Amino acid sequence: SHTGRGTLMQPTLPTGIQLTDTLEQMQQGTLMRKVKSKSWKKQRYFKLQDDCMTIWYQSKRTGKTESAFSISDVETVREGHQSEVLQSLADEFPPERCFTIVFYGRRGNLDLIAGSAEEAQCWVQGLRQLIEVATSMDQREKIDQYPSCGYHSKADKNKDGRMNFKEVQRLLKMMNIDMNEDHSGTLEGEEFVLFYKTLTQREEVLSLFQDFSEDGKKLTLLELVDFLRQEQLEDEGTEELAMELIDKYEPSETARARHALSADGFLMYLCSPEGSIFNPRHRALWQDMSQPLCHYFISSSHNTYLIEDQIRGQSSIEGYIRALKRGCRCLEVDCWDGPNGEPMVYHGHTFTSKIPFREVVSTLGKYAFKTSDYPVILSLENHCSIEQQEVLAQQLKDILGEQLLTATTDGRVPTQLPSPEELKHKILLKGKKIGRLEDKLDGPGDEAPDVSDDDNGAEAEEERRRVKKDKENLAQALSDCVIYCKSVSFRGFQEARSHSRPSEISSFAEAKARKLIRDAGETEGTVAPGDWARVEGAGGFLRCRSKAPRYRGSLPVQGKGGVQQVALNFQTAGMEMDLCDGLFSQNGRCGYVLKPPFMRDEETLFNPSDPAEQPPSRLVISGQQLPKVANTKDGAVIDPLVRVEIHGVPADQARQETKYIENNGFNPRWDETLQFQLHVPELALVRFVVEDYDKTSRNDFVGQDSFYTAAYFTTHIHICLYTHIHLHSRPAPPRP
């Protein structure tokens, strides 16, 4: 302990940041307009903190700090009128003075108008420089920056840059550390940094290190090889891998020369991408993308235009931008007649706002292939008159141009769907179509299509009636835009087997999908994935839409039947979207995940209710620097517990919980082993949920992460305290 008051040490700059004129100008502060609508435009003073990782802004009128955010929370910066709010102000403010700060997760965008084009460019370029540094930080650098993440300025109540014991105690509680009143004194300069680094030590990692180190000071090459084989389950090229890890993560030149890994190097390795639970080979695009489209699970959204609830929420092009940037490859658009002959997009028979169809298509053309090169399916819910359907078709063609697929890839009648590779940079329209695709390819259609010899008279007459009805309700120009994704009704497996067309897709509600699976299992004993693949076409499509009134979407455990598209409400946080993110975060986040072999073979019979057993799986966990629960008072410290859930075939559905750790969200250590018996790991997702334990009410959500076992783990699940996951915090989902 010391007496008096100590000076809080100035934060060190992150590696890779040099104080340029641009950053110094940002640190001096800039007066800009924060805008929320045409009528809400208020001046705020924005300033980059000395740590170059935090930005705060305050009201010009009151001088009170309004909010702050970390650079690590910023995903990108958009220049010009690239938001609906800024577009509405285009006549008032030129694009060179406007920019939008886009955050990760569900935090709203920040639309700003600078006083000049030079000031706008200063902030745009400076933010982009800092974002690049933040995204390239390794775990060690992030830990080193943690003390300067803005907490210290919040704890320094009188803003004098110096901290007494009470302020240090306040700081620790903000960081989820409980501290009683039995201490006194101050922390000065280097002592504060030393104090923090002492807190961040991982005793459980040091204990593991010593289990494999003979002298307790280093891991020799052979000792590191033993660790990699026994605990990380590496089985090929282990000695070469150990050498690479030492060269990459050992900070001591002497230890590197002796092919040894110190405790510091060991921790840096475990906190690196190589130590992640994610199999690094599967982070990039690694799957075969040349198989028919129906052989993939496809990331799909429901009511994509909504960014809030489905009854009174706002419709926005931002919904499409967010979904596409998350790798979504199937978007939904509900079109209705609008004023002045312009079709509008909104949720019919509700109080949601409206946006022009033209803006949706323009956004699609701009953002469709920024995250993934593979095809986007635009699912059209068409409620327009024939006249405005003509407008829909014209806008699709004029705005998308060659991006819109208007013919088969080879000009022939398809015998199977093309592959994602063949459809790169193409947008496919899903909707109703007059007649059959083969009629158009065979030549100009008559009033009724030709019927093949194997069609009986009743079937031919039914087809003629369908075509006549379609012609009465559907514009030919819009029909011609539908190629591989003609919407048809599902009439059962038997008809699907005998009337196979790969260019057709069936869509139905979650309840019907579950019933089909259940009925097929009861009548036939098994569910044949080939049945689903043959629905209304050999290798055709199925799309499952969300279950109302939950407004969140179906579970993305498509494996129960092989449904390619499960449409989820991307704007609504919850377990469903957590699992969806876990499934599609692999394979370069391209939005396509190849189904397991037994779900691509039409002759395979797979019974999800009676699968074979696999080796047991075990999970041992600890944590560090957990986020606080939203809206928690500064003085409250969480009591974290971890629930591990397995989502998959019925035999694999399971969940277990650890005990809760009282008053410690900073470095809780559970030291528990949870075992799960998996039968079909190819279809299993494992989800970690951290909650703040409450004796009298429902636990509060802290964060989660979800993983698709077939992609993340090199063998069976083996998640231990020495592999790390990144916990995603978000607002607690609404109750169903």
mmCIF file of N, CA and C in Angstrom, residues 452-553:
data_model
loop_
_atom_site.group_PDB
_atom_site.id
_atom_site.type_symbol
_atom_site.label_atom_id
_atom_site.label_comp_id
_atom_site.label_asym_id
_atom_site.label_seq_id
_atom_site.Cartn_x
_atom_site.Cartn_y
_atom_site.Cartn_z
ATOM 1 N N SER A 452 -45.787 -35.023 -72.382
ATOM 2 C CA SER A 452 -45.013 -36.180 -72.827
ATOM 3 C C SER A 452 -45.888 -37.423 -72.822
ATOM 4 N N ASP A 453 -45.405 -38.455 -73.522
ATOM 5 C CA ASP A 453 -46.190 -39.678 -73.686
ATOM 6 C C ASP A 453 -46.525 -40.354 -72.366
ATOM 7 N N ASP A 454 -45.651 -40.205 -71.405
ATOM 8 C CA ASP A 454 -45.898 -40.927 -70.157
ATOM 9 C C ASP A 454 -46.829 -40.159 -69.222
ATOM 10 N N ASP A 455 -47.272 -38.983 -69.642
ATOM 11 C CA ASP A 455 -48.276 -38.267 -68.857
ATOM 12 C C ASP A 455 -49.657 -38.796 -69.249
ATOM 13 N N ASN A 456 -50.506 -39.113 -68.282
ATOM 14 C CA ASN A 456 -51.849 -39.556 -68.644
ATOM 15 C C ASN A 456 -52.755 -38.352 -68.865
ATOM 16 N N GLY A 457 -53.949 -38.597 -69.326
ATOM 17 C CA GLY A 457 -54.835 -37.505 -69.683
ATOM 18 C C GLY A 457 -55.194 -36.602 -68.520
ATOM 19 N N ALA A 458 -55.445 -37.177 -67.365
ATOM 20 C CA ALA A 458 -55.826 -36.390 -66.198
ATOM 21 C C ALA A 458 -54.703 -35.446 -65.787
ATOM 22 N N GLU A 459 -53.469 -35.961 -65.817
ATOM 23 C CA GLU A 459 -52.325 -35.125 -65.451
ATOM 24 C C GLU A 459 -52.144 -33.986 -66.459
ATOM 25 N N ALA A 460 -52.342 -34.297 -67.732
ATOM 26 C CA ALA A 460 -52.197 -33.277 -68.766
ATOM 27 C C ALA A 460 -53.238 -32.176 -68.590
ATOM 28 N N GLU A 461 -54.468 -32.580 -68.304
ATOM 29 C CA GLU A 461 -55.522 -31.591 -68.108
ATOM 30 C C GLU A 461 -55.244 -30.714 -66.889
ATOM 31 N N GLU A 462 -54.724 -31.322 -65.831
ATOM 32 C CA GLU A 462 -54.378 -30.561 -64.623
ATOM 33 C C GLU A 462 -53.278 -29.549 -64.926
ATOM 34 N N GLU A 463 -52.300 -29.942 -65.727
ATOM 35 C CA GLU A 463 -51.213 -29.028 -66.092
ATOM 36 C C GLU A 463 -51.751 -27.864 -66.917
ATOM 37 N N ARG A 464 -52.673 -28.144 -67.826
ATOM 38 C CA ARG A 464 -53.258 -27.068 -68.632
ATOM 39 C C ARG A 464 -54.011 -26.065 -67.764
ATOM 40 N N ARG A 465 -54.742 -26.575 -66.772
ATOM 41 C CA ARG A 465 -55.486 -25.682 -65.874
ATOM 42 C C ARG A 465 -54.535 -24.792 -65.080
ATOM 43 N N ARG A 466 -53.409 -25.380 -64.633
ATOM 44 C CA ARG A 466 -52.419 -24.614 -63.870
ATOM 45 C C ARG A 466 -51.840 -23.486 -64.718
ATOM 46 N N VAL A 467 -51.485 -23.808 -65.966
ATOM 47 C CA VAL A 467 -50.887 -22.815 -66.850
ATOM 48 C C VAL A 467 -51.864 -21.679 -67.118
ATOM 49 N N LYS A 468 -53.114 -22.023 -67.356
ATOM 50 C CA LYS A 468 -54.119 -20.994 -67.623
ATOM 51 C C LYS A 468 -54.284 -20.074 -66.424
ATOM 52 N N LYS A 469 -54.332 -20.656 -65.240
ATOM 53 C CA LYS A 469 -54.479 -19.852 -64.023
ATOM 54 C C LYS A 469 -53.267 -18.960 -63.802
ATOM 55 N N ASP A 470 -52.081 -19.522 -64.045
ATOM 56 C CA ASP A 470 -50.857 -18.736 -63.869
ATOM 57 C C ASP A 470 -50.819 -17.547 -64.821
ATOM 58 N N LYS A 471 -51.282 -17.759 -66.063
ATOM 59 C CA LYS A 471 -51.250 -16.670 -67.037
ATOM 60 C C LYS A 471 -52.187 -15.531 -66.654
ATOM 61 N N GLU A 472 -53.239 -15.868 -65.921
ATOM 62 C CA GLU A 472 -54.182 -14.847 -65.488
ATOM 63 C C GLU A 472 -53.617 -14.004 -64.346
ATOM 64 N N ASN A 473 -52.698 -14.571 -63.569
ATOM 65 C CA ASN A 473 -52.230 -13.899 -62.354
ATOM 66 C C ASN A 473 -50.760 -13.502 -62.378
ATOM 67 N N LEU A 474 -50.044 -13.885 -63.427
ATOM 68 C CA LEU A 474 -48.603 -13.674 -63.436
ATOM 69 C C LEU A 474 -48.155 -13.038 -64.747
ATOM 70 N N ALA A 475 -47.358 -11.992 -64.661
ATOM 71 C CA ALA A 475 -46.813 -11.340 -65.853
ATOM 72 C C ALA A 475 -45.759 -12.233 -66.497
ATOM 73 N N GLN A 476 -45.820 -12.370 -67.805
ATOM 74 C CA GLN A 476 -44.884 -13.237 -68.510
ATOM 75 C C GLN A 476 -43.437 -12.786 -68.301
ATOM 76 N N ALA A 477 -43.212 -11.478 -68.266
ATOM 77 C CA ALA A 477 -41.846 -10.963 -68.106
ATOM 78 C C ALA A 477 -41.253 -11.371 -66.767
ATOM 79 N N LEU A 478 -42.093 -11.361 -65.728
ATOM 80 C CA LEU A 478 -41.605 -11.780 -64.409
ATOM 81 C C LEU A 478 -41.412 -13.289 -64.366
ATOM 82 N N SER A 479 -42.310 -14.017 -64.989
ATOM 83 C CA SER A 479 -42.185 -15.477 -65.065
ATOM 84 C C SER A 479 -40.879 -15.878 -65.744
ATOM 85 N N ASP A 480 -40.494 -15.150 -66.778
ATOM 86 C CA ASP A 480 -39.285 -15.486 -67.523
ATOM 87 C C ASP A 480 -38.012 -15.296 -66.696
ATOM 88 N N CYS A 481 -38.101 -14.534 -65.627
ATOM 89 C CA CYS A 481 -36.920 -14.323 -64.767
ATOM 90 C C CYS A 481 -36.681 -15.495 -63.820
ATOM 91 N N VAL A 482 -37.653 -16.397 -63.708
ATOM 92 C CA VAL A 482 -37.531 -17.558 -62.814
ATOM 93 C C VAL A 482 -36.997 -18.733 -63.622
ATOM 94 N N ILE A 483 -35.820 -19.235 -63.242
ATOM 95 C CA ILE A 483 -35.196 -20.325 -63.999
ATOM 96 C C ILE A 483 -35.124 -21.602 -63.156
ATOM 97 N N TYR A 484 -34.227 -21.660 -62.197
ATOM 98 C CA TYR A 484 -34.005 -22.886 -61.437
ATOM 99 C C TYR A 484 -34.829 -22.980 -60.147
ATOM 100 N N CYS A 485 -35.595 -21.949 -59.816
ATOM 101 C CA CYS A 485 -36.277 -21.935 -58.520
ATOM 102 C C CYS A 485 -37.759 -21.636 -58.677
ATOM 103 N N LYS A 486 -38.455 -22.438 -59.471
ATOM 104 C CA LYS A 486 -39.898 -22.277 -59.612
ATOM 105 C C LYS A 486 -40.588 -22.785 -58.348
ATOM 106 N N SER A 487 -41.436 -21.943 -57.759
ATOM 107 C CA SER A 487 -42.159 -22.326 -56.541
ATOM 108 C C SER A 487 -43.324 -23.242 -56.893
ATOM 109 N N VAL A 488 -43.376 -24.395 -56.226
ATOM 110 C CA VAL A 488 -44.471 -25.342 -56.444
ATOM 111 C C VAL A 488 -44.942 -25.861 -55.092
ATOM 112 N N SER A 489 -46.142 -26.379 -55.076
ATOM 113 C CA SER A 489 -46.684 -26.966 -53.852
ATOM 114 C C SER A 489 -46.119 -28.368 -53.658
ATOM 115 N N PHE A 490 -45.971 -28.743 -52.405
ATOM 116 C CA PHE A 490 -45.484 -30.085 -52.097
ATOM 117 C C PHE A 490 -46.684 -31.001 -51.914
ATOM 118 N N ARG A 491 -46.734 -32.072 -52.692
ATOM 119 C CA ARG A 491 -47.887 -32.983 -52.662
ATOM 120 C C ARG A 491 -47.521 -34.371 -52.152
ATOM 121 N N GLY A 492 -46.451 -34.465 -51.417
ATOM 122 C CA GLY A 492 -46.090 -35.749 -50.830
ATOM 123 C C GLY A 492 -44.915 -36.405 -51.518
ATOM 124 N N PHE A 493 -44.273 -37.352 -50.793
ATOM 125 C CA PHE A 493 -43.072 -38.011 -51.297
ATOM 126 C C PHE A 493 -43.348 -38.867 -52.525
ATOM 127 N N GLN A 494 -44.495 -39.517 -52.543
ATOM 128 C CA GLN A 494 -44.759 -40.432 -53.654
ATOM 129 C C GLN A 494 -44.814 -39.680 -54.980
ATOM 130 N N GLU A 495 -45.522 -38.539 -54.994
ATOM 131 C CA GLU A 495 -45.587 -37.760 -56.230
ATOM 132 C C GLU A 495 -44.230 -37.157 -56.558
ATOM 133 N N ALA A 496 -43.499 -36.779 -55.520
ATOM 134 C CA ALA A 496 -42.181 -36.199 -55.761
ATOM 135 C C ALA A 496 -41.254 -37.197 -56.427
ATOM 136 N N ARG A 497 -41.364 -38.467 -56.012
ATOM 137 C CA ARG A 497 -40.496 -39.488 -56.609
ATOM 138 C C ARG A 497 -40.809 -39.692 -58.089
ATOM 139 N N SER A 498 -42.075 -39.602 -58.462
ATOM 140 C CA SER A 498 -42.454 -39.926 -59.842
ATOM 141 C C SER A 498 -42.479 -38.708 -60.766
ATOM 142 N N HIS A 499 -42.469 -37.501 -60.189
ATOM 143 C CA HIS A 499 -42.495 -36.284 -61.014
ATOM 144 C C HIS A 499 -41.324 -35.400 -60.621
ATOM 145 N N SER A 500 -40.146 -35.819 -61.000
ATOM 146 C CA SER A 500 -38.928 -35.127 -60.580
ATOM 147 C C SER A 500 -38.552 -34.024 -61.557
ATOM 148 N N ARG A 501 -38.404 -32.811 -61.056
ATOM 149 C CA ARG A 501 -37.898 -31.702 -61.863
ATOM 150 C C ARG A 501 -36.911 -30.915 -61.011
ATOM 151 N N PRO A 502 -35.670 -30.848 -61.421
ATOM 152 C CA PRO A 502 -34.650 -30.184 -60.596
ATOM 153 C C PRO A 502 -34.784 -28.668 -60.534
ATOM 154 N N SER A 503 -35.658 -28.082 -61.366
ATOM 155 C CA SER A 503 -35.766 -26.623 -61.393
ATOM 156 C C SER A 503 -36.885 -26.111 -60.497
ATOM 157 N N GLU A 504 -37.438 -26.960 -59.632
ATOM 158 C CA GLU A 504 -38.567 -26.553 -58.813
ATOM 159 C C GLU A 504 -38.233 -26.645 -57.329
ATOM 160 N N ILE A 505 -38.898 -25.804 -56.548
ATOM 161 C CA ILE A 505 -38.628 -25.733 -55.116
ATOM 162 C C ILE A 505 -39.942 -25.676 -54.355
ATOM 163 N N SER A 506 -40.018 -26.435 -53.286
ATOM 164 C CA SER A 506 -41.199 -26.425 -52.421
ATOM 165 C C SER A 506 -40.868 -25.716 -51.118
ATOM 166 N N SER A 507 -41.829 -24.959 -50.628
ATOM 167 C CA SER A 507 -41.630 -24.215 -49.389
ATOM 168 C C SER A 507 -42.824 -24.446 -48.486
ATOM 169 N N PHE A 508 -42.558 -24.756 -47.220
ATOM 170 C CA PHE A 508 -43.655 -24.951 -46.282
ATOM 171 C C PHE A 508 -43.210 -24.591 -44.874
ATOM 172 N N ALA A 509 -44.169 -24.558 -43.983
ATOM 173 C CA ALA A 509 -43.909 -24.128 -42.617
ATOM 174 C C ALA A 509 -43.172 -25.203 -41.838
ATOM 175 N N GLU A 510 -42.551 -24.776 -40.766
ATOM 176 C CA GLU A 510 -41.783 -25.674 -39.909
ATOM 177 C C GLU A 510 -42.633 -26.836 -39.399
ATOM 178 N N ALA A 511 -43.882 -26.555 -39.005
ATOM 179 C CA ALA A 511 -44.735 -27.603 -38.458
ATOM 180 C C ALA A 511 -44.967 -28.708 -39.488
ATOM 181 N N LYS A 512 -45.168 -28.314 -40.746
ATOM 182 C CA LYS A 512 -45.385 -29.323 -41.790
ATOM 183 C C LYS A 512 -44.110 -30.118 -42.044
ATOM 184 N N ALA A 513 -42.962 -29.454 -42.012
ATOM 185 C CA ALA A 513 -41.697 -30.158 -42.218
ATOM 186 C C ALA A 513 -41.500 -31.222 -41.145
ATOM 187 N N ARG A 514 -41.764 -30.852 -39.892
ATOM 188 C CA ARG A 514 -41.614 -31.819 -38.800
ATOM 189 C C ARG A 514 -42.594 -32.985 -38.959
ATOM 190 N N LYS A 515 -43.809 -32.681 -39.390
ATOM 191 C CA LYS A 515 -44.808 -33.738 -39.575
ATOM 192 C C LYS A 515 -44.392 -34.682 -40.696
ATOM 193 N N LEU A 516 -43.841 -34.146 -41.789
ATOM 194 C CA LEU A 516 -43.387 -34.996 -42.890
ATOM 195 C C LEU A 516 -42.309 -35.958 -42.422
ATOM 196 N N ILE A 517 -41.377 -35.448 -41.627
ATOM 197 C CA ILE A 517 -40.307 -36.303 -41.109
ATOM 198 C C ILE A 517 -40.889 -37.394 -40.225
ATOM 199 N N ARG A 518 -41.802 -36.980 -39.339
ATOM 200 C CA ARG A 518 -42.390 -37.932 -38.397
ATOM 201 C C ARG A 518 -43.213 -38.992 -39.125
ATOM 202 N N ASP A 519 -44.054 -38.557 -40.079
ATOM 203 C CA ASP A 519 -44.902 -39.510 -40.795
ATOM 204 C C ASP A 519 -44.082 -40.481 -41.619
ATOM 205 N N ALA A 520 -43.007 -39.974 -42.259
ATOM 206 C CA ALA A 520 -42.160 -40.860 -43.067
ATOM 207 C C ALA A 520 -41.509 -41.904 -42.181
ATOM 208 N N GLY A 521 -41.092 -41.511 -40.991
ATOM 209 C CA GLY A 521 -40.473 -42.456 -40.076
ATOM 210 C C GLY A 521 -41.454 -43.504 -39.604
ATOM 211 N N GLU A 522 -42.725 -43.100 -39.396
ATOM 212 C CA GLU A 522 -43.726 -44.042 -38.895
ATOM 213 C C GLU A 522 -44.144 -45.039 -39.961
ATOM 214 N N THR A 523 -44.265 -44.590 -41.202
ATOM 215 C CA THR A 523 -44.778 -45.468 -42.251
ATOM 216 C C THR A 523 -43.691 -46.321 -42.887
ATOM 217 N N GLU A 524 -42.480 -45.770 -42.958
ATOM 218 C CA GLU A 524 -41.419 -46.489 -43.650
ATOM 219 C C GLU A 524 -40.302 -46.933 -42.723
ATOM 220 N N GLY A 525 -40.323 -46.472 -41.475
ATOM 221 C CA GLY A 525 -39.294 -46.866 -40.525
ATOM 222 C C GLY A 525 -38.047 -46.024 -40.608
ATOM 223 N N THR A 526 -37.828 -45.405 -41.753
ATOM 224 C CA THR A 526 -36.637 -44.571 -41.934
ATOM 225 C C THR A 526 -36.995 -43.349 -42.756
ATOM 226 N N VAL A 527 -36.146 -42.345 -42.665
ATOM 227 C CA VAL A 527 -36.271 -41.179 -43.542
ATOM 228 C C VAL A 527 -35.151 -41.262 -44.563
ATOM 229 N N ALA A 528 -35.509 -41.320 -45.815
ATOM 230 C CA ALA A 528 -34.500 -41.389 -46.862
ATOM 231 C C ALA A 528 -34.148 -39.979 -47.304
ATOM 232 N N PRO A 529 -32.916 -39.539 -47.098
ATOM 233 C CA PRO A 529 -32.539 -38.207 -47.578
ATOM 234 C C PRO A 529 -32.814 -38.027 -49.057
ATOM 235 N N GLY A 530 -32.734 -39.111 -49.798
ATOM 236 C CA GLY A 530 -33.042 -39.020 -51.217
ATOM 237 C C GLY A 530 -34.463 -38.564 -51.472
ATOM 238 N N ASP A 531 -35.383 -38.896 -50.529
ATOM 239 C CA ASP A 531 -36.755 -38.434 -50.677
ATOM 240 C C ASP A 531 -36.807 -36.912 -50.681
ATOM 241 N N TRP A 532 -36.059 -36.330 -49.740
ATOM 242 C CA TRP A 532 -36.058 -34.876 -49.657
ATOM 243 C C TRP A 532 -35.350 -34.279 -50.870
ATOM 244 N N ALA A 533 -34.293 -34.911 -51.291
ATOM 245 C CA ALA A 533 -33.557 -34.402 -52.448
ATOM 246 C C ALA A 533 -34.382 -34.483 -53.722
ATOM 247 N N ARG A 534 -35.356 -35.412 -53.751
ATOM 248 C CA ARG A 534 -36.168 -35.582 -54.957
ATOM 249 C C ARG A 534 -37.478 -34.801 -54.900
ATOM 250 N N VAL A 535 -37.675 -34.020 -53.854
ATOM 251 C CA VAL A 535 -38.944 -33.307 -53.721
ATOM 252 C C VAL A 535 -39.168 -32.418 -54.939
ATOM 253 N N GLU A 536 -40.223 -32.677 -55.670
ATOM 254 C CA GLU A 536 -40.595 -31.917 -56.866
ATOM 255 C C GLU A 536 -39.418 -31.751 -57.816
ATOM 256 N N GLY A 537 -38.508 -32.697 -57.812
ATOM 257 C CA GLY A 537 -37.409 -32.637 -58.774
ATOM 258 C C GLY A 537 -36.255 -33.488 -58.308
ATOM 259 N N ALA A 538 -35.607 -34.155 -59.233
ATOM 260 C CA ALA A 538 -34.444 -34.944 -58.868
ATOM 261 C C ALA A 538 -33.372 -33.984 -58.392
ATOM 262 N N GLY A 539 -33.049 -34.050 -57.125
ATOM 263 C CA GLY A 539 -32.111 -33.090 -56.581
ATOM 264 C C GLY A 539 -32.747 -31.724 -56.453
ATOM 265 N N GLY A 540 -34.041 -31.656 -56.204
ATOM 266 C CA GLY A 540 -34.712 -30.375 -56.076
ATOM 267 C C GLY A 540 -34.534 -29.753 -54.704
ATOM 268 N N PHE A 541 -35.265 -28.679 -54.493
ATOM 269 C CA PHE A 541 -35.085 -27.861 -53.301
ATOM 270 C C PHE A 541 -36.225 -28.032 -52.312
ATOM 271 N N LEU A 542 -35.900 -27.796 -51.040
ATOM 272 C CA LEU A 542 -36.901 -27.614 -50.008
ATOM 273 C C LEU A 542 -36.552 -26.359 -49.230
ATOM 274 N N ARG A 543 -37.563 -25.619 -48.855
ATOM 275 C CA ARG A 543 -37.345 -24.434 -48.030
ATOM 276 C C ARG A 543 -38.347 -24.466 -46.892
ATOM 277 N N CYS A 544 -37.849 -24.299 -45.677
ATOM 278 C CA CYS A 544 -38.699 -24.323 -44.496
ATOM 279 C C CYS A 544 -38.740 -22.927 -43.907
ATOM 280 N N ARG A 545 -39.935 -22.381 -43.736
ATOM 281 C CA ARG A 545 -40.046 -21.033 -43.182
ATOM 282 C C ARG A 545 -40.403 -21.111 -41.693
ATOM 283 N N SER A 546 -40.241 -19.999 -41.017
ATOM 284 C CA SER A 546 -40.309 -19.988 -39.559
ATOM 285 C C SER A 546 -41.714 -20.220 -39.043
ATOM 286 N N LYS A 547 -41.753 -20.618 -37.794
ATOM 287 C CA LYS A 547 -42.998 -20.956 -37.124
ATOM 288 C C LYS A 547 -43.560 -19.727 -36.413
ATOM 289 N N ALA A 548 -44.712 -19.250 -36.842
ATOM 290 C CA ALA A 548 -45.367 -18.121 -36.158
ATOM 291 C C ALA A 548 -46.121 -18.669 -34.944
ATOM 292 N N PRO A 549 -46.307 -17.913 -33.856
ATOM 293 C CA PRO A 549 -45.919 -16.507 -33.743
ATOM 294 C C PRO A 549 -44.581 -16.308 -33.047
ATOM 295 N N ARG A 550 -43.693 -17.271 -33.155
ATOM 296 C CA ARG A 550 -42.426 -17.132 -32.444
ATOM 297 C C ARG A 550 -41.579 -16.020 -33.034
ATOM 298 N N TYR A 551 -41.689 -15.792 -34.352
ATOM 299 C CA TYR A 551 -40.985 -14.695 -35.014
ATOM 300 C C TYR A 551 -39.480 -14.793 -34.869
ATOM 301 N N ARG A 552 -38.968 -15.988 -34.725
ATOM 302 C CA ARG A 552 -37.523 -16.108 -34.618
ATOM 303 C C ARG A 552 -36.974 -17.064 -35.658
ATOM 304 N N GLY A 553 -37.722 -18.077 -36.013
ATOM 305 C CA GLY A 553 -37.244 -18.952 -37.079
ATOM 306 C C GLY A 553 -36.999 -20.366 -36.609
#
